[in-house]
Every structure is written in C-alpha cells, then in structure tokens.
Amino acid sequence: MDDLLGDNDPEVSRKLTAETAELANMSNQIGTLRNQMQEVQSKSSATEKELSQTSTQKRDLELRLSQFRSQYEQEVNRVKALEEQLTASRNDTEKLQQELAMIEGTYQDLQTQRRQVAGALEADQRENAGLKERIRQTNNEVAQLKPQLDKMRSDA
C-alpha cells in the first residue's frame, strides 16, 4: 500500500512539517502585514482628515485675519480723521477764545465809556436844569424889575 499522504515516510513528514511551518509563518507574516497595513491606512486616513481640518482652519483664520486687517485699517483711518477734526476744532476754539477775549475787552471799554458819557450827560442835565432854573429866576426878576424900571422912567 502506498502512503499517499506520506505520513509513514519520515522524510516526507519532515518536509511536510517544514513546509507547513513555513506556510504558517507566511500566514502570520501576511496577517501581521495586513494589520500593519490597516494601521497605516487608519493613520493615513486620520492624518488626511487632520490635514483637511487644519487646512480649513488655516483658510478660516486667514479670512478672519484679512477681515480684521481691513477693519483695523478702517479704524485707523477713522481715528486719523477724528484726530484731524479734533485738531481743527481745537484751533477754531482757540481762535474763538482769542476773538471772545478781544470782544470782551472792547465791551468792557465801551461799558466804561458809556458810564463816563452817562455820568457826563447826567452832570450836563443837572447843569442844564440849574441853568434853566437860574434863567427862570432871572426872567422873573427881569419881569419884576421891568415894571419898576418903567415906573422909574415915567417918574423921571
């Protein structure tokens, strides 16, 4: 009877055991490589996903940075415009203060002149009233002396 499987033959059995061990080793290597390949693919997928997220975040940050720069530049321009307006306003205020000081000085001078003129006018009016009173008295005396003078003339 021929041993078809070679179980009885030690040489065939040894060869078969060596080949079976080699097959098992190769199978283990394939399994290990398959696992490593899956790990590498998972890492690659995770890295691609992270890279995509990072790229998206980078684009978002660049967009926000660009918008912020634009807003910053607009704000700088508004501040410069306000500073220019403030400077112009302060200059106008200074000119107006100087003009007001001059006008107040002129006003005070005019008030002093008015008081002096009013005092002189009052003095003139008192003097005029006094002179009118003297004229009236003198006219009364003249009126009294005229008849006496006329009588004296006629008597003379």
mmCIF file of C-alpha atoms in Angstrom:
data_model
loop_
_atom_site.group_PDB
_atom_site.id
_atom_site.type_symbol
_atom_site.label_atom_id
_atom_site.label_comp_id
_atom_site.label_asym_id
_atom_site.label_seq_id
_atom_site.Cartn_x
_atom_site.Cartn_y
_atom_site.Cartn_z
ATOM 1 C CA MET A 1 0.000 0.000 0.000
ATOM 2 C CA ASP A 2 1.317 3.303 -0.956
ATOM 3 C CA ASP A 3 1.287 6.019 1.577
ATOM 4 C CA LEU A 4 -0.257 8.862 -0.394
ATOM 5 C CA LEU A 5 -0.092 11.379 2.410
ATOM 6 C CA GLY A 6 3.458 10.469 3.318
ATOM 7 C CA ASP A 7 2.578 10.008 6.913
ATOM 8 C CA ASN A 8 4.676 6.952 7.233
ATOM 9 C CA ASP A 9 7.696 8.357 5.495
ATOM 10 C CA PRO A 10 9.762 10.396 7.920
ATOM 11 C CA GLU A 11 11.475 12.390 5.197
ATOM 12 C CA VAL A 12 8.187 13.418 3.627
ATOM 13 C CA SER A 13 6.760 14.051 7.038
ATOM 14 C CA ARG A 14 9.732 16.296 7.869
ATOM 15 C CA LYS A 15 9.414 18.153 4.587
ATOM 16 C CA LEU A 16 5.696 18.443 5.117
ATOM 17 C CA THR A 17 6.205 19.766 8.648
ATOM 18 C CA ALA A 18 8.805 22.277 7.425
ATOM 19 C CA GLU A 19 6.545 23.453 4.629
ATOM 20 C CA THR A 20 3.578 23.594 6.953
ATOM 21 C CA ALA A 21 5.612 25.656 9.403
ATOM 22 C CA GLU A 22 6.765 27.885 6.542
ATOM 23 C CA LEU A 23 3.151 28.284 5.404
ATOM 24 C CA ALA A 24 2.082 29.108 8.956
ATOM 25 C CA ASN A 25 4.942 31.606 9.224
ATOM 26 C CA MET A 26 3.979 33.210 5.910
ATOM 27 C CA SER A 27 0.361 33.280 7.000
ATOM 28 C CA ASN A 28 1.405 35.011 10.226
ATOM 29 C CA GLN A 29 3.527 37.475 8.241
ATOM 30 C CA ILE A 30 0.580 38.159 5.939
ATOM 31 C CA GLY A 31 -1.683 38.705 8.971
ATOM 32 C CA THR A 32 0.892 40.972 10.590
ATOM 33 C CA LEU A 33 1.381 42.916 7.342
ATOM 34 C CA ARG A 34 -2.392 43.128 6.929
ATOM 35 C CA ASN A 35 -2.701 44.548 10.468
ATOM 36 C CA GLN A 36 0.185 46.945 9.892
ATOM 37 C CA MET A 37 -1.354 47.970 6.559
ATOM 38 C CA GLN A 38 -4.686 48.635 8.283
ATOM 39 C CA GLU A 39 -2.904 50.682 10.978
ATOM 40 C CA VAL A 40 -1.014 52.656 8.315
ATOM 41 C CA GLN A 41 -4.222 53.203 6.348
ATOM 42 C CA SER A 42 -6.015 54.315 9.549
ATOM 43 C CA LYS A 43 -3.128 56.662 10.385
ATOM 44 C CA SER A 44 -3.122 57.927 6.794
ATOM 45 C CA SER A 45 -6.884 58.486 6.894
ATOM 46 C CA ALA A 46 -6.664 60.227 10.278
ATOM 47 C CA THR A 47 -3.718 62.327 9.088
ATOM 48 C CA GLU A 48 -5.568 63.283 5.887
ATOM 49 C CA LYS A 49 -8.626 64.203 7.952
ATOM 50 C CA GLU A 50 -6.498 66.248 10.369
ATOM 51 C CA LEU A 51 -4.689 67.888 7.454
ATOM 52 C CA SER A 52 -8.037 68.757 5.886
ATOM 53 C CA GLN A 53 -9.277 70.223 9.190
ATOM 54 C CA THR A 54 -6.030 72.137 9.645
ATOM 55 C CA SER A 55 -6.253 73.471 6.091
ATOM 56 C CA THR A 56 -9.848 74.539 6.712
ATOM 57 C CA GLN A 57 -8.874 76.198 9.996
ATOM 58 C CA LYS A 58 -5.965 77.898 8.245
ATOM 59 C CA ARG A 59 -8.264 79.245 5.496
ATOM 60 C CA ASP A 60 -10.764 80.408 8.126
ATOM 61 C CA LEU A 61 -8.009 82.109 10.135
ATOM 62 C CA GLU A 62 -6.572 83.748 7.008
ATOM 63 C CA LEU A 63 -10.033 85.023 6.102
ATOM 64 C CA ARG A 64 -10.636 86.326 9.622
ATOM 65 C CA LEU A 65 -7.167 87.878 9.666
ATOM 66 C CA SER A 66 -7.848 89.571 6.345
ATOM 67 C CA GLN A 67 -11.188 90.880 7.604
ATOM 68 C CA PHE A 68 -9.620 92.043 10.852
ATOM 69 C CA ARG A 69 -6.809 93.806 8.984
ATOM 70 C CA SER A 70 -9.397 95.551 6.842
ATOM 71 C CA GLN A 71 -11.386 96.582 9.923
ATOM 72 C CA TYR A 72 -8.172 97.697 11.636
ATOM 73 C CA GLU A 73 -7.183 99.845 8.658
ATOM 74 C CA GLN A 74 -10.673 101.355 8.528
ATOM 75 C CA GLU A 75 -10.492 102.097 12.247
ATOM 76 C CA VAL A 76 -7.043 103.663 11.833
ATOM 77 C CA ASN A 77 -8.440 105.893 9.082
ATOM 78 C CA ARG A 78 -11.434 106.846 11.255
ATOM 79 C CA VAL A 79 -9.126 107.673 14.170
ATOM 80 C CA LYS A 80 -6.917 109.805 11.909
ATOM 81 C CA ALA A 81 -9.982 111.624 10.583
ATOM 82 C CA LEU A 82 -11.248 112.209 14.119
ATOM 83 C CA GLU A 83 -7.819 113.441 15.225
ATOM 84 C CA GLU A 84 -7.784 115.881 12.297
ATOM 85 C CA GLN A 85 -11.292 117.063 13.216
ATOM 86 C CA LEU A 86 -10.229 117.415 16.841
ATOM 87 C CA THR A 87 -7.172 119.452 15.847
ATOM 88 C CA ALA A 88 -9.296 121.684 13.609
ATOM 89 C CA SER A 89 -11.883 122.067 16.363
ATOM 90 C CA ARG A 90 -9.216 122.960 18.916
ATOM 91 C CA ASN A 91 -7.741 125.526 16.508
ATOM 92 C CA ASP A 92 -11.208 127.004 15.961
ATOM 93 C CA THR A 93 -11.805 127.033 19.714
ATOM 94 C CA GLU A 94 -8.506 128.830 20.292
ATOM 95 C CA LYS A 95 -9.332 131.435 17.626
ATOM 96 C CA LEU A 96 -12.805 131.898 19.070
ATOM 97 C CA GLN A 97 -11.367 132.284 22.579
ATOM 98 C CA GLN A 98 -8.986 134.959 21.311
ATOM 99 C CA GLU A 99 -11.801 136.696 19.461
ATOM 100 C CA LEU A 100 -14.013 136.482 22.559
ATOM 101 C CA ALA A 101 -11.234 137.955 24.715
ATOM 102 C CA MET A 102 -10.882 140.858 22.253
ATOM 103 C CA ILE A 103 -14.634 141.412 22.123
ATOM 104 C CA GLU A 104 -14.939 141.237 25.910
ATOM 105 C CA GLY A 105 -12.143 143.823 26.192
ATOM 106 C CA THR A 106 -13.904 146.060 23.684
ATOM 107 C CA TYR A 107 -17.184 145.521 25.514
ATOM 108 C CA GLN A 108 -15.650 146.488 28.853
ATOM 109 C CA ASP A 109 -14.105 149.583 27.239
ATOM 110 C CA LEU A 110 -17.493 150.512 25.786
ATOM 111 C CA GLN A 111 -19.169 149.969 29.165
ATOM 112 C CA THR A 112 -16.609 152.266 30.770
ATOM 113 C CA GLN A 113 -17.145 154.858 28.039
ATOM 114 C CA ARG A 114 -20.936 154.528 28.413
ATOM 115 C CA ARG A 115 -20.667 155.059 32.177
ATOM 116 C CA GLN A 116 -18.431 158.076 31.617
ATOM 117 C CA VAL A 117 -20.752 159.515 28.956
ATOM 118 C CA ALA A 118 -23.808 158.739 31.092
ATOM 119 C CA GLY A 119 -22.123 160.486 34.040
ATOM 120 C CA ALA A 120 -21.214 163.465 31.838
ATOM 121 C CA LEU A 121 -24.746 163.526 30.421
ATOM 122 C CA GLU A 122 -26.242 163.451 33.902
ATOM 123 C CA ALA A 123 -23.914 166.242 35.002
ATOM 124 C CA ASP A 124 -24.820 168.272 31.896
ATOM 125 C CA GLN A 125 -28.525 167.635 32.511
ATOM 126 C CA ARG A 126 -28.159 168.777 36.138
ATOM 127 C CA GLU A 127 -26.224 171.809 34.983
ATOM 128 C CA ASN A 128 -28.832 172.482 32.281
ATOM 129 C CA ALA A 129 -31.596 172.128 34.855
ATOM 130 C CA GLY A 130 -29.706 174.517 37.151
ATOM 131 C CA LEU A 131 -29.156 176.965 34.325
ATOM 132 C CA LYS A 132 -32.813 176.766 33.328
ATOM 133 C CA GLU A 133 -33.775 177.431 36.929
ATOM 134 C CA ARG A 134 -31.457 180.441 37.049
ATOM 135 C CA ILE A 135 -32.835 181.649 33.713
ATOM 136 C CA ARG A 136 -36.371 181.293 35.055
ATOM 137 C CA GLN A 137 -35.440 183.131 38.232
ATOM 138 C CA THR A 138 -33.618 185.795 36.265
ATOM 139 C CA ASN A 139 -36.595 186.154 33.922
ATOM 140 C CA ASN A 140 -38.862 186.503 36.974
ATOM 141 C CA GLU A 141 -36.566 189.147 38.398
ATOM 142 C CA VAL A 142 -36.434 190.898 34.989
ATOM 143 C CA ALA A 143 -40.209 190.712 34.836
ATOM 144 C CA GLN A 144 -40.414 192.265 38.297
ATOM 145 C CA LEU A 145 -37.773 194.879 37.545
ATOM 146 C CA LYS A 146 -39.274 195.952 34.202
ATOM 147 C CA PRO A 147 -42.411 197.492 35.664
ATOM 148 C CA GLN A 148 -40.330 199.148 38.341
ATOM 149 C CA LEU A 149 -37.919 200.429 35.688
ATOM 150 C CA ASP A 150 -40.792 201.633 33.557
ATOM 151 C CA LYS A 151 -42.335 203.410 36.573
ATOM 152 C CA MET A 152 -38.980 204.975 37.384
ATOM 153 C CA ARG A 153 -38.599 206.147 33.839
ATOM 154 C CA SER A 154 -42.001 207.599 33.787
ATOM 155 C CA ASP A 155 -41.408 209.197 37.181
ATOM 156 C CA ALA A 156 -38.128 210.515 35.966
#
